[in-house]
CSV table of C-alpha atoms and ligand atoms in Angstrom, one decimal:
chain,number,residue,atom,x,y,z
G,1,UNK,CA,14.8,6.1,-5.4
G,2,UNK,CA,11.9,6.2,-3.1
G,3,UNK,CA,10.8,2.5,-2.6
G,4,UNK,CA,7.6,2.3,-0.7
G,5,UNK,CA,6.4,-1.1,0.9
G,6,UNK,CA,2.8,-1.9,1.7
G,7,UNK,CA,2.4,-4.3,4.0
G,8,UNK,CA,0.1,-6.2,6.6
G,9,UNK,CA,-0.1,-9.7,7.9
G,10,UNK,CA,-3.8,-9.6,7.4
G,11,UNK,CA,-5.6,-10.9,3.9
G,12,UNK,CA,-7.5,-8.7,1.9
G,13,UNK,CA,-6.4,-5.2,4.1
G,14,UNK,CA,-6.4,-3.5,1.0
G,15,UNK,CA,-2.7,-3.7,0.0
G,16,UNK,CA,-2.6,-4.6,-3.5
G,17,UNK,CA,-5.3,-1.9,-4.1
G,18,UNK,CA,-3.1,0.7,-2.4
G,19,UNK,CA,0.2,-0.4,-4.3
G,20,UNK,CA,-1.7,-0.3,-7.5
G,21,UNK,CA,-3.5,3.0,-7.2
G,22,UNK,CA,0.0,4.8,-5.0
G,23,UNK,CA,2.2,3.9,-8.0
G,24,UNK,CA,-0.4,4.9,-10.6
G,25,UNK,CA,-1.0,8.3,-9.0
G,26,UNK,CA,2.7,8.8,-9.1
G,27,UNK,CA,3.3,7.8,-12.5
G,28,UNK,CA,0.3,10.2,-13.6
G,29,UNK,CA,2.0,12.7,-11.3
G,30,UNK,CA,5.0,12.5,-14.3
G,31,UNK,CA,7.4,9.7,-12.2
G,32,UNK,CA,7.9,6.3,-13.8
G,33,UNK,CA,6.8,4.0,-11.0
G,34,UNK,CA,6.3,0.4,-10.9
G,35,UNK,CA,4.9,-2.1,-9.3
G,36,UNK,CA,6.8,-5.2,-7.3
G,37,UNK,CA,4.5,-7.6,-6.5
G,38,UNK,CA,6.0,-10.2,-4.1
G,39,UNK,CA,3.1,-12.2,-3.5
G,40,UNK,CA,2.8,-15.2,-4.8
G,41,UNK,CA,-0.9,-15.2,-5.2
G,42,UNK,CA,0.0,-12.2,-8.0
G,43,UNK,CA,-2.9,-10.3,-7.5
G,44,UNK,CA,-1.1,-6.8,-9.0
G,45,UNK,CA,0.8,-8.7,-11.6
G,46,UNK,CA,-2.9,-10.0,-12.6
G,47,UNK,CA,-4.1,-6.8,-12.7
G,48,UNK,CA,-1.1,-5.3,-14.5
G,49,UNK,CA,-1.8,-7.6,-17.5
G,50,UNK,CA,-5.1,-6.5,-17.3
G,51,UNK,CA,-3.9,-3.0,-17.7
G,52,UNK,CA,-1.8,-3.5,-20.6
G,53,UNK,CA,0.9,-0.8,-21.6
G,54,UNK,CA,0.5,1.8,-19.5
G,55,UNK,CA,2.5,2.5,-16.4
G,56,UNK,CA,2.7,1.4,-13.6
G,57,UNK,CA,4.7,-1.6,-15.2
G,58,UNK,CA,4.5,-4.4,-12.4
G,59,UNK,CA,7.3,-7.1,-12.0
G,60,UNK,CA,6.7,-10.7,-10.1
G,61,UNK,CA,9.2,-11.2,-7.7
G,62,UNK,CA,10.1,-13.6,-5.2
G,63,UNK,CA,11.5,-12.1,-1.7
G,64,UNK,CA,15.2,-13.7,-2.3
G,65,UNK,CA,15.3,-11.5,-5.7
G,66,UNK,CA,14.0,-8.3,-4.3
G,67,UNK,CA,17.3,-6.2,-3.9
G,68,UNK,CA,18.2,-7.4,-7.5
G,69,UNK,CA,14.6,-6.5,-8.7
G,70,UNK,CA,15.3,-2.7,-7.4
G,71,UNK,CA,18.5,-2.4,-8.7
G,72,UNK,CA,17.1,-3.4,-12.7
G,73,UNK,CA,14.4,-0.8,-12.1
G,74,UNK,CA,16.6,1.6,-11.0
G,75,UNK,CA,18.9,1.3,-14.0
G,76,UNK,CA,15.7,0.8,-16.5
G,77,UNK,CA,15.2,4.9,-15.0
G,78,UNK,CA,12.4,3.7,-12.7
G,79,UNK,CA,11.8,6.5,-10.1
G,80,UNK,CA,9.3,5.3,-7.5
G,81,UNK,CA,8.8,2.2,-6.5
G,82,UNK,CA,6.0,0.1,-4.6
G,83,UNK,CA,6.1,-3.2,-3.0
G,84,UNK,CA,2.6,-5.3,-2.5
G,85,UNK,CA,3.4,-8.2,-0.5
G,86,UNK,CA,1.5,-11.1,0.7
G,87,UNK,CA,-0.8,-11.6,4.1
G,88,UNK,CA,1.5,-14.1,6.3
G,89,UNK,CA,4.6,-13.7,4.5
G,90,UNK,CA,7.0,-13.5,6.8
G,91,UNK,CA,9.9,-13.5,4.7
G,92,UNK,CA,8.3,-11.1,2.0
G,93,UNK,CA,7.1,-8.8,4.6
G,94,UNK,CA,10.6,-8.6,6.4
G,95,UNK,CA,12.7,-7.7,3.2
G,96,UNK,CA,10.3,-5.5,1.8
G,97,UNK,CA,10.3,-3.4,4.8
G,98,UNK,CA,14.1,-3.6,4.9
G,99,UNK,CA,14.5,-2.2,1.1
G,100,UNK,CA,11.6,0.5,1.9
G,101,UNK,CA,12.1,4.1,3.2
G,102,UNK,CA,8.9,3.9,3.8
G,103,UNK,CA,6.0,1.5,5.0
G,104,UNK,CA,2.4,1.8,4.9
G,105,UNK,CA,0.3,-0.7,6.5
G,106,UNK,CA,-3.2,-0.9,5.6
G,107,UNK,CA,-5.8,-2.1,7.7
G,108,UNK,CA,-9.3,-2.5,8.2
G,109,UNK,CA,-11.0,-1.1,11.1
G,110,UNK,CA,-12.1,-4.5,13.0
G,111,UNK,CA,-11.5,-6.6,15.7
G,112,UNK,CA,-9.8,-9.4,14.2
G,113,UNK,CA,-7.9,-6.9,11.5
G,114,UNK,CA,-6.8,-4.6,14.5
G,115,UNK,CA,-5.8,-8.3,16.7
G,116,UNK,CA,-3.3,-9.2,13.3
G,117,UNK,CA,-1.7,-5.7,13.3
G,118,UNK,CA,0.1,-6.5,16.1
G,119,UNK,CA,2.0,-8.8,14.3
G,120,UNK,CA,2.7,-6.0,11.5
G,121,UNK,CA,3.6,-3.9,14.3
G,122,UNK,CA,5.8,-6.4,15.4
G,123,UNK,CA,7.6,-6.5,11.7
G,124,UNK,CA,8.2,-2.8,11.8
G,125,UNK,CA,9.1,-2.1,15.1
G,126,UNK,CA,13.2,-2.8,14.6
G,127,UNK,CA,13.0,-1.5,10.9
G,128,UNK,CA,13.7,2.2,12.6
G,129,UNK,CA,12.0,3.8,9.1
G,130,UNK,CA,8.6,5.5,8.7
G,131,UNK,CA,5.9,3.2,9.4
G,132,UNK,CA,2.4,4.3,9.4
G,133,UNK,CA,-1.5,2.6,9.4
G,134,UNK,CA,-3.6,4.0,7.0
G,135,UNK,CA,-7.1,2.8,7.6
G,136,UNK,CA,-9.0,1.6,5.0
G,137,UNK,CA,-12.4,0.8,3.8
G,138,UNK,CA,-13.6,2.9,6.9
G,139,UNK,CA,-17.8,3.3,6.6
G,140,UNK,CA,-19.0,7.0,5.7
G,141,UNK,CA,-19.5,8.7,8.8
G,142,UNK,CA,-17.9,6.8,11.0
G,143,UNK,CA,-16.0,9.7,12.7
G,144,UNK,CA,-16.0,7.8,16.5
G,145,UNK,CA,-14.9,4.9,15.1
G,146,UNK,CA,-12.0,6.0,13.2
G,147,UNK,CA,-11.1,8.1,16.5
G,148,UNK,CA,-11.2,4.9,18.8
G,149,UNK,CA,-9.6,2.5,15.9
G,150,UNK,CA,-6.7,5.2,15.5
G,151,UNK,CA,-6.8,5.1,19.9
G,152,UNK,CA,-6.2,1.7,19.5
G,153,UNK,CA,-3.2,1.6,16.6
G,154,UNK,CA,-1.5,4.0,18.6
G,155,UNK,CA,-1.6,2.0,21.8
G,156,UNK,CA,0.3,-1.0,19.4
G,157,UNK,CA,2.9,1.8,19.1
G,158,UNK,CA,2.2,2.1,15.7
G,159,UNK,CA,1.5,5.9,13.9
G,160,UNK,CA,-1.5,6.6,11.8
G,161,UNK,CA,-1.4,8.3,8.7
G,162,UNK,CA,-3.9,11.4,8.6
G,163,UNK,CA,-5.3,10.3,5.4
G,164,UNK,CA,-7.9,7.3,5.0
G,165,UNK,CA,-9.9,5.4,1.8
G,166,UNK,CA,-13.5,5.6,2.5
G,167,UNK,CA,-15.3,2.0,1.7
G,168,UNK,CA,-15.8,3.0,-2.0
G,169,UNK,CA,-16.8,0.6,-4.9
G,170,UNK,CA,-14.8,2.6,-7.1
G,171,UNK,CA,-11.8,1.0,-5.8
G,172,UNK,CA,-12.3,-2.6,-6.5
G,173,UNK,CA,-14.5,-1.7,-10.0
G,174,UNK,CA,-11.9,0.0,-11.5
G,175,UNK,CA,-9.3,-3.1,-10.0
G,176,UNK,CA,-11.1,-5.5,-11.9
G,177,UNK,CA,-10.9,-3.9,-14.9
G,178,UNK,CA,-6.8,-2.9,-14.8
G,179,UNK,CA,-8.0,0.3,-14.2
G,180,UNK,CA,-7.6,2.9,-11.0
G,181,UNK,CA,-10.1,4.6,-9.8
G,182,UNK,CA,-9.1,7.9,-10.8
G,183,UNK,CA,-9.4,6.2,-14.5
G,184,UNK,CA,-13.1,4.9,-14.0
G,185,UNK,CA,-14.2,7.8,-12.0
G,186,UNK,CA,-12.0,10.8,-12.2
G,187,UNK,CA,-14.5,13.0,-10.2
G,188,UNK,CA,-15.3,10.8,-7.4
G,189,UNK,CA,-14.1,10.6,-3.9
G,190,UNK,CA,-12.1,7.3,-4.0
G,191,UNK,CA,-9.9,9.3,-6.6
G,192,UNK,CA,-9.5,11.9,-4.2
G,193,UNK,CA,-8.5,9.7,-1.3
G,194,UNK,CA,-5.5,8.3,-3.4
G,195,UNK,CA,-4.2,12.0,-4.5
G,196,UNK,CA,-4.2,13.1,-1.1
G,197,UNK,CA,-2.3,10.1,0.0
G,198,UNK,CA,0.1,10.4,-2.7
G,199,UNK,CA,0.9,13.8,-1.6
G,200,UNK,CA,1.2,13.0,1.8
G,201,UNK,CA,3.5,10.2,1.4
G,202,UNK,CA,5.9,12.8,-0.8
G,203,UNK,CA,6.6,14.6,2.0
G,204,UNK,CA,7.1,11.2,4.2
G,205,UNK,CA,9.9,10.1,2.4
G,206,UNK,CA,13.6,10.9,3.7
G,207,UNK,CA,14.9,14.0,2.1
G,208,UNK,CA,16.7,13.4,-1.6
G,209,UNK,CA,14.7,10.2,-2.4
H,1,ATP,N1,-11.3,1.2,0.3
H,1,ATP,C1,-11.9,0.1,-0.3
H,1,ATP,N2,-13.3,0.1,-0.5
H,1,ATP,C2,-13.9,-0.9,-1.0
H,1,ATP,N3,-13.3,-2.1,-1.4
H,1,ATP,C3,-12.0,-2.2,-1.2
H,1,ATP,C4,-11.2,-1.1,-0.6
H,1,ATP,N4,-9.9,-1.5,-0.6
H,1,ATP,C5,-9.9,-2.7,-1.1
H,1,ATP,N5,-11.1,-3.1,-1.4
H,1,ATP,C6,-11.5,-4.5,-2.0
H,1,ATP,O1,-11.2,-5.4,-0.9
H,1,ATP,C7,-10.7,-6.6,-1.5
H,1,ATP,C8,-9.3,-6.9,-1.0
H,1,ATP,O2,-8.4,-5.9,-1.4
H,1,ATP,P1,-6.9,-6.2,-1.8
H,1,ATP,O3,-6.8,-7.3,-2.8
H,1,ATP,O4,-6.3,-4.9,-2.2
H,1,ATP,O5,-6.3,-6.6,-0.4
H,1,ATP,P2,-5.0,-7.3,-0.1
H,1,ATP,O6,-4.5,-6.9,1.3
H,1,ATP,O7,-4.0,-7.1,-1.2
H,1,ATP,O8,-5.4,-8.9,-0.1
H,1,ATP,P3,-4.4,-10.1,0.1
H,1,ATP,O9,-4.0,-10.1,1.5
H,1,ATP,O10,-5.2,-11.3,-0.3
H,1,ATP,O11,-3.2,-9.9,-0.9
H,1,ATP,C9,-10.7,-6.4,-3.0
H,1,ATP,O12,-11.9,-6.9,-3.6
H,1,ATP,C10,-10.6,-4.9,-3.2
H,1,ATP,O13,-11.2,-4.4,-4.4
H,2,MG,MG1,-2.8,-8.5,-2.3
């Protein structure tokens, strides 16, 4: 059961958006997936009832409940999961990473967003799983950027995934309407972003999950 756990002590990095649209893409790619949302702001369970009945289903759950949460979805024949957890949750952050096989760890490409990672980088460094930044929101044509950003994750000791979101509106129009953005705009590039990073993420995860 590949569970995948997006954290970042920073607010608004982009996780819930990343959850969402990761566990949409792989239920579209034919895997029931869900949602756990462990933040208590319940941002993705806000958006799941926006949604409605279609998958990703997304379950609330508090950090104390979260090995108990996997093993229901696991016997309701739940085959991917994601975990969105809150900015400065210590205790959310810490068991989501150590129920995941893999972590993501959006984050914005600015000062004060690249100062917080350390504290992410902190989180992950004893986990001993795959951890990688996957920049988000990064300007069109901002090539040198991304290069020094990246310079600058990898100094933290932390590996950057190959595949970045562009700062698109698609992602938080569709959000706000319990949609994804390969929903509201099937052809556009934001849609793209999340299939490529779906696919990349496949071949992250330890062999038999
Ligand atoms: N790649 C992107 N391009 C444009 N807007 C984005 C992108 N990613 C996220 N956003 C927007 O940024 C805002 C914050 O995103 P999101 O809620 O996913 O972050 P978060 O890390 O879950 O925040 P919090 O820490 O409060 O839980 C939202 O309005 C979302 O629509
Ligand atoms: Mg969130």
């Amino acid at each position: 059961m590949p569970t995948i756990a997006i954290v970042s002590q920073k607010g608004g990095s982009g996780k819930t958006t990343m959850a969402t649209h990761l566990a949409t893409c792989a239920a579209y790619a034919g895997s029931k997936s869900c949602v756990i949302d462990m933040d208590p702001q319940a941002t993705a369970a806000a958006w799941g009832d926006w949604r409605g009945d279609f998958l990703p289903e997304v379950i609330t759950c508090p950090p104390v409940r979260l090995i108990s949460a996997i093993g229901k979805a696991t016997r309701d024949g739940t085959e991917v999961i994601v975990l969105d957890t809150p900015p400065h949750g210590d205790l959310a952050s810490r068991e989501a990473v150590r129920a995941a096989d893999l972590i993501l760890i959006p984050t914005r490409a600015r000062a004060f967003d690249l100062h917080s990672l350390e504290a992410t980088a902190q989180l992950v460094a004893y986990a001993r799983k795959p951890a990688f930044v996957v920049l988000n929101a990064v300007p069109s044509r901002a090539t040198r950027m991304l290069a020094e950003t990246a310079e600058q994750v990898e100094n933290l000791g932390l590996a950057v995934c190959p595949i970045h979101f562009g700062e698109r509106a698609a992602f938080h129009k569709a959000s706000g309407a319990g949609e994804v953005a390969a929903e509201s705009e099937p052809e556009g590039k934001a849609a793209a972003e999340v299939s490529a990073l779906w696919a990349w993420v496949k071949e992250q995860l330890p062999p038999g999950k």
